[in-house]
Short mmCIF file of C-alpha atoms and ligand atoms in Angstrom, two decimals:
data_model
loop_
_atom_site.label_atom_id
_atom_site.label_comp_id
_atom_site.label_asym_id
_atom_site.label_seq_id
_atom_site.Cartn_x
_atom_site.Cartn_y
_atom_site.Cartn_z
CA MET A 1 24.51 1.56 -5.00
CA ALA A 2 21.30 -0.20 -4.06
CA ARG A 3 18.07 1.62 -4.57
CA VAL A 4 16.26 2.23 -1.09
CA ALA A 5 12.43 1.22 -0.90
CA LEU A 6 10.01 2.25 1.88
CA VAL A 7 7.13 -0.15 2.34
CA THR A 8 4.45 0.87 4.84
CA GLY A 9 2.79 -1.85 6.48
CA GLY A 10 5.68 -3.97 5.20
CA SER A 11 6.10 -6.41 8.05
CA ARG A 12 2.97 -8.32 7.56
CA GLY A 13 0.30 -9.33 4.99
CA ILE A 14 0.72 -8.03 1.33
CA GLY A 15 3.39 -5.64 2.56
CA GLU A 16 5.51 -8.43 4.01
CA ALA A 17 5.59 -10.16 0.40
CA ILE A 18 6.40 -6.87 -1.19
CA SER A 19 9.34 -6.27 1.17
CA LYS A 20 10.69 -9.53 0.57
CA ALA A 21 10.21 -9.17 -3.24
CA LEU A 22 12.02 -5.82 -3.32
CA LYS A 23 14.78 -7.24 -1.36
CA ALA A 24 15.12 -10.25 -3.60
CA GLU A 25 15.49 -7.70 -6.31
CA GLY A 26 18.41 -6.05 -4.68
CA TYR A 27 16.84 -3.06 -2.90
CA GLU A 28 17.61 -1.85 0.59
CA VAL A 29 14.24 -2.07 2.17
CA ALA A 30 12.71 -0.22 5.09
CA ALA A 31 9.49 -1.78 6.36
CA THR A 32 7.13 0.26 8.63
CA TYR A 33 4.33 -1.01 10.98
CA ALA A 34 1.93 0.48 13.38
CA GLY A 35 2.23 -1.47 16.71
CA ASN A 36 2.47 -5.17 16.18
CA ASP A 37 6.08 -5.30 17.71
CA GLU A 38 6.12 -9.07 17.93
CA LYS A 39 5.48 -9.70 14.25
CA ALA A 40 7.79 -6.91 13.30
CA ALA A 41 10.72 -8.54 15.33
CA ALA A 42 9.98 -12.00 13.82
CA PHE A 43 9.86 -10.39 10.26
CA THR A 44 13.35 -8.79 10.83
CA ALA A 45 14.62 -11.90 12.34
CA GLU A 46 13.58 -13.92 9.19
CA THR A 47 14.49 -11.38 6.55
CA GLY A 48 17.22 -9.13 7.93
CA ILE A 49 14.90 -6.16 6.85
CA LYS A 50 14.92 -3.21 9.38
CA THR A 51 11.51 -2.21 10.74
CA TYR A 52 10.47 1.27 11.80
CA LYS A 53 7.28 1.95 13.86
CA TRP A 54 5.02 5.22 13.33
CA ASN A 55 1.41 5.83 12.55
CA VAL A 56 1.13 6.79 9.10
CA ALA A 57 -1.79 9.09 9.88
CA ASP A 58 0.56 11.38 11.74
CA TYR A 59 2.46 13.66 9.30
CA ASP A 60 5.19 14.77 11.78
CA ALA A 61 5.84 10.99 12.67
CA SER A 62 5.99 10.01 9.17
CA ALA A 63 8.34 12.84 8.15
CA ALA A 64 10.61 12.10 11.23
CA GLY A 65 10.61 8.27 10.38
CA ILE A 66 11.45 8.77 6.81
CA ALA A 67 14.33 11.21 7.70
CA GLN A 68 15.73 8.35 10.03
CA ILE A 69 15.32 5.73 7.30
CA GLU A 70 17.34 8.09 4.83
CA ALA A 71 20.01 8.70 7.49
CA ASP A 72 20.31 4.76 7.92
CA LEU A 73 19.84 3.66 4.32
CA GLY A 74 20.31 6.57 2.10
CA PRO A 75 17.69 8.54 -0.15
CA ILE A 76 14.46 6.82 -0.65
CA ASP A 77 13.59 6.42 -4.26
CA THR A 78 10.89 3.96 -4.22
CA VAL A 79 7.70 4.20 -2.10
CA VAL A 80 5.03 1.74 -1.59
CA ALA A 81 2.22 3.15 0.30
CA ASN A 82 0.50 -0.08 1.44
CA ALA A 83 -0.57 0.37 5.06
CA GLY A 84 -4.27 0.19 5.34
CA ILE A 85 -7.20 -0.61 7.60
CA THR A 86 -10.99 -1.40 7.49
CA ARG A 87 -13.61 -0.28 9.78
CA ASP A 88 -16.72 -1.69 8.16
CA ALA A 89 -20.22 -0.77 8.90
CA MET A 90 -23.37 -0.35 6.83
CA PHE A 91 -23.65 3.45 6.06
CA HIS A 92 -26.45 4.12 8.46
CA ARG A 93 -24.48 2.43 11.33
CA MET A 94 -21.16 3.90 10.35
CA THR A 95 -19.88 6.33 13.05
CA PRO A 96 -17.92 9.61 12.29
CA ALA A 97 -14.99 7.86 14.25
CA GLN A 98 -15.10 4.90 11.76
CA TRP A 99 -15.08 7.34 8.88
CA LYS A 100 -12.24 9.44 10.13
CA GLU A 101 -9.82 6.64 11.14
CA VAL A 102 -10.05 4.94 7.70
CA ILE A 103 -9.66 8.31 5.94
CA ASP A 104 -6.82 9.45 8.28
CA THR A 105 -5.01 6.00 7.74
CA ASN A 106 -5.63 4.90 4.16
CA LEU A 107 -5.95 8.42 2.35
CA THR A 108 -3.99 10.93 4.52
CA GLY A 109 -1.59 8.21 5.20
CA VAL A 110 -0.72 8.27 1.56
CA PHE A 111 -0.24 11.85 1.42
CA ASN A 112 2.01 11.69 4.75
CA THR A 113 4.11 8.79 3.27
CA VAL A 114 4.81 10.43 -0.25
CA HIS A 115 5.03 14.18 0.41
CA PRO A 116 8.23 13.96 2.64
CA VAL A 117 10.11 11.85 -0.03
CA TRP A 118 8.66 13.84 -3.12
CA PRO A 119 11.25 16.66 -3.13
CA GLY A 120 14.16 14.30 -3.16
CA MET A 121 12.64 12.31 -5.92
CA ARG A 122 12.33 15.60 -8.00
CA ASP A 123 15.74 16.65 -7.20
CA ARG A 124 17.47 13.20 -8.22
CA LYS A 125 15.24 13.15 -11.20
CA PHE A 126 13.89 9.43 -10.38
CA GLY A 127 11.04 8.00 -8.37
CA ARG A 128 8.62 5.21 -8.12
CA VAL A 129 5.33 5.86 -6.13
CA ILE A 130 3.34 2.46 -5.81
CA VAL A 131 -0.07 2.75 -3.85
CA ILE A 132 -2.02 -0.08 -2.91
CA SER A 133 -5.56 0.49 -3.66
CA SER A 134 -8.42 -2.15 -3.77
CA ILE A 135 -10.83 -3.50 -6.23
CA ASN A 136 -13.50 -1.89 -3.78
CA GLY A 137 -12.23 1.53 -4.76
CA GLN A 138 -12.96 0.72 -8.35
CA LYS A 139 -16.43 -0.77 -7.69
CA GLY A 140 -17.63 0.27 -4.37
CA GLN A 141 -18.69 -1.97 -1.69
CA ALA A 142 -21.64 -2.23 0.67
CA GLY A 143 -20.46 -1.74 4.20
CA GLN A 144 -17.26 0.06 3.10
CA VAL A 145 -18.20 3.49 2.22
CA ASN A 146 -15.25 4.80 4.10
CA TYR A 147 -12.70 2.32 2.80
CA ALA A 148 -14.07 2.48 -0.82
CA ALA A 149 -13.71 6.32 -0.64
CA THR A 150 -10.05 5.98 0.43
CA LYS A 151 -9.23 3.55 -2.20
CA ALA A 152 -10.94 5.55 -4.96
CA GLY A 153 -9.09 8.56 -3.75
CA ASP A 154 -5.75 6.54 -4.30
CA LEU A 155 -6.50 6.40 -7.89
CA GLY A 156 -6.83 10.33 -8.13
CA ILE A 157 -3.68 10.66 -6.09
CA VAL A 158 -1.63 8.44 -8.51
CA LYS A 159 -3.17 10.07 -11.63
CA SER A 160 -2.39 13.53 -10.48
CA LEU A 161 1.17 12.70 -9.17
CA ALA A 162 1.90 11.05 -12.39
CA GLN A 163 1.25 14.38 -14.26
CA GLU A 164 3.19 16.37 -11.77
CA GLY A 165 6.19 13.74 -11.51
CA ALA A 166 6.65 12.59 -15.13
CA ARG A 167 8.99 15.42 -16.23
CA PHE A 168 11.22 14.43 -13.25
CA GLY A 169 11.43 10.80 -13.99
CA ILE A 170 8.91 9.99 -11.39
CA THR A 171 6.11 7.50 -12.04
CA ALA A 172 3.10 6.84 -9.72
CA ASN A 173 0.80 3.98 -10.13
CA ALA A 174 -1.85 2.03 -8.16
CA ILE A 175 -2.45 -1.58 -7.73
CA CYS A 176 -6.04 -2.84 -7.01
CA PRO A 177 -5.93 -6.14 -5.46
CA GLY A 178 -9.05 -8.30 -5.24
CA TYR A 179 -9.35 -10.51 -2.34
CA ILE A 180 -5.91 -11.72 -1.03
CA ALA A 181 -5.34 -14.37 1.56
CA THR A 182 -4.01 -12.30 4.37
CA GLU A 183 -5.24 -11.75 7.88
CA MET A 184 -7.53 -8.97 6.82
CA VAL A 185 -9.37 -11.43 4.76
CA MET A 186 -8.97 -14.50 6.77
CA ALA A 187 -10.68 -12.65 9.71
CA ILE A 188 -13.99 -12.50 7.60
CA ASP A 189 -16.43 -15.07 8.70
CA GLU A 190 -15.67 -18.52 6.92
CA ALA A 191 -19.22 -18.68 5.31
CA VAL A 192 -19.01 -15.14 4.04
CA ARG A 193 -15.59 -15.87 2.77
CA ASP A 194 -16.78 -18.95 0.83
CA LYS A 195 -19.47 -16.68 -0.82
CA ILE A 196 -16.60 -14.24 -1.75
CA ILE A 197 -14.56 -17.04 -3.24
CA ALA A 198 -17.53 -18.38 -5.18
CA GLY A 199 -17.86 -14.91 -6.74
CA ILE A 200 -14.23 -14.72 -7.99
CA PRO A 201 -13.97 -16.28 -11.46
CA ALA A 202 -10.62 -17.54 -10.72
CA GLY A 203 -12.27 -19.49 -7.90
CA ARG A 204 -9.62 -18.73 -5.35
CA LEU A 205 -8.10 -15.84 -3.24
CA GLY A 206 -5.03 -14.15 -4.66
CA THR A 207 -1.77 -14.60 -2.83
CA PRO A 208 0.34 -11.70 -1.45
CA GLU A 209 3.19 -12.66 -3.69
CA GLU A 210 1.01 -12.01 -6.85
CA ILE A 211 0.65 -8.44 -5.66
CA ALA A 212 4.29 -8.13 -4.81
CA ARG A 213 5.41 -9.21 -8.28
CA CYS A 214 3.27 -6.31 -9.68
CA VAL A 215 4.90 -3.91 -7.23
CA ALA A 216 8.39 -5.11 -8.26
CA PHE A 217 7.60 -4.66 -11.96
CA LEU A 218 6.08 -1.19 -11.48
CA ALA A 219 9.27 -0.31 -9.23
CA SER A 220 11.71 -1.41 -11.92
CA GLU A 221 13.39 0.75 -14.60
CA ASP A 222 11.59 -0.98 -17.20
CA SER A 223 8.19 0.37 -16.23
CA GLY A 224 9.07 3.90 -16.76
CA PHE A 225 6.54 4.69 -19.42
CA ILE A 226 3.64 3.47 -17.08
CA ASN A 227 2.54 6.28 -15.39
CA GLY A 228 -0.84 7.13 -13.52
CA SER A 229 -2.06 3.55 -14.16
CA THR A 230 -4.00 1.05 -12.26
CA ILE A 231 -3.02 -2.71 -12.38
CA SER A 232 -6.19 -4.74 -11.35
CA ALA A 233 -5.18 -8.06 -9.94
CA ASN A 234 -8.35 -9.67 -8.82
CA GLY A 235 -8.90 -13.07 -10.51
CA ALA A 236 -11.31 -11.30 -13.00
CA GLN A 237 -13.76 -10.53 -10.35
CA PHE A 238 -14.22 -6.99 -11.37
CA PHE A 239 -15.40 -7.97 -14.75
CA VAL A 240 -18.29 -10.42 -13.53
P1 NDP B 1 -2.68 -6.50 7.02
O1 NDP B 1 -4.01 -5.99 8.03
O2 NDP B 1 -2.45 -7.85 6.87
O3 NDP B 1 -1.50 -5.51 7.31
C1 NDP B 1 -1.52 -4.19 7.62
C2 NDP B 1 -0.29 -3.63 7.74
O4 NDP B 1 -0.35 -2.14 7.74
C3 NDP B 1 0.60 -3.99 9.05
O5 NDP B 1 2.05 -4.06 8.65
C4 NDP B 1 0.15 -2.88 9.98
O6 NDP B 1 0.93 -2.73 11.10
C5 NDP B 1 0.12 -1.73 8.89
N1 NDP B 1 -0.75 -0.58 9.48
C6 NDP B 1 -2.03 -0.58 9.85
N2 NDP B 1 -2.35 0.57 10.19
C7 NDP B 1 -1.37 1.44 10.22
C8 NDP B 1 -1.03 2.73 10.55
N3 NDP B 1 -2.00 3.47 10.99
N4 NDP B 1 0.26 3.12 10.52
C9 NDP B 1 1.25 2.34 10.02
N5 NDP B 1 1.06 1.20 9.81
C10 NDP B 1 -0.16 0.62 9.71
O7 NDP B 1 -3.25 -5.81 5.63
P2 NDP B 1 -3.32 -6.43 4.02
O8 NDP B 1 -1.91 -6.89 3.98
O9 NDP B 1 -4.34 -7.38 3.84
O10 NDP B 1 -3.55 -5.12 3.25
C11 NDP B 1 -2.37 -4.38 2.80
C12 NDP B 1 -2.91 -3.22 1.95
O11 NDP B 1 -3.57 -3.93 0.89
C13 NDP B 1 -4.03 -2.43 2.72
O12 NDP B 1 -3.85 -0.95 2.01
C14 NDP B 1 -5.34 -2.92 2.10
O13 NDP B 1 -6.43 -2.01 1.97
C15 NDP B 1 -5.00 -3.38 0.71
N6 NDP B 1 -5.88 -4.46 0.18
C16 NDP B 1 -6.00 -5.60 0.83
C17 NDP B 1 -6.74 -6.63 0.16
C18 NDP B 1 -6.92 -8.17 0.87
O14 NDP B 1 -7.46 -8.97 0.31
N7 NDP B 1 -6.05 -8.42 1.90
C19 NDP B 1 -7.48 -6.56 -0.98
C20 NDP B 1 -7.15 -5.14 -1.56
C21 NDP B 1 -6.57 -4.25 -1.08
P3 NDP B 1 0.83 -3.72 12.37
O15 NDP B 1 1.47 -5.14 11.85
O16 NDP B 1 1.78 -2.93 13.39
O17 NDP B 1 -0.52 -3.84 12.74
#
């Protein structure tokens, strides 16, 4: 029977590429999204992948959505916590609302996504948890105190989950993408984006598919001894 994979934020951007890559590997994929119904419908029409709508910041909605997916497709053994947002501002201008929205979505959202599937993974003695963090969680970023805090938090989450899950055949790993050509990055002012690209030794943005290939590897049986790790995929930017 096909393994079942849940990809949050799986209907566009990096998540869309992840959903497609896992489907190509033979998974039954459930892709979630927050509110962009039009894009989700176009994605399903193109790929045949079912989409589910809920806010990852809401625990009860996550638990109910996950129960629905398991009723539709079977037990989830691969979870990709990908949904994320930015609400950038220099720290002295950052509002408590900007702080809270990013923490609730990017950090608590990971808890809300993984927690409901964890007991089943323990029972079945197999699981793959992959969290999409960010280079800015590794190095920090001016204007992103909220976002960097959540993405650094992801690394603590996977290292801790790895230690709890290893004896149950569960791995938990993070991927830290550098700048990837998605709407999130293409929305940045062109002059600023050009400066960003000039600072990437590879001389280009990454592609969503390059991140999806990392996810497919971490999801596979072959990666079973990689646990609590971080894959940096950033065109060498981190090492400048
Ligand atoms: P996009 O903005 O292109 O897509 C975000 C996806 O997440 C959408 O499907 C969106 O749903 C969903 N989403 C957003 N908020 C919520 C929520 N509250 N509940 C449920 N789903 C939600 O993002 P990217 O593809 O660029 O980013 C994906 C991940 O990769 C994020 O975690 C981001 O931080 C990380 N990342 C991205 C980088 C980049 O360069 N793009 C670099 C490093 C990390 P909807 O379509 O309905 O809005």
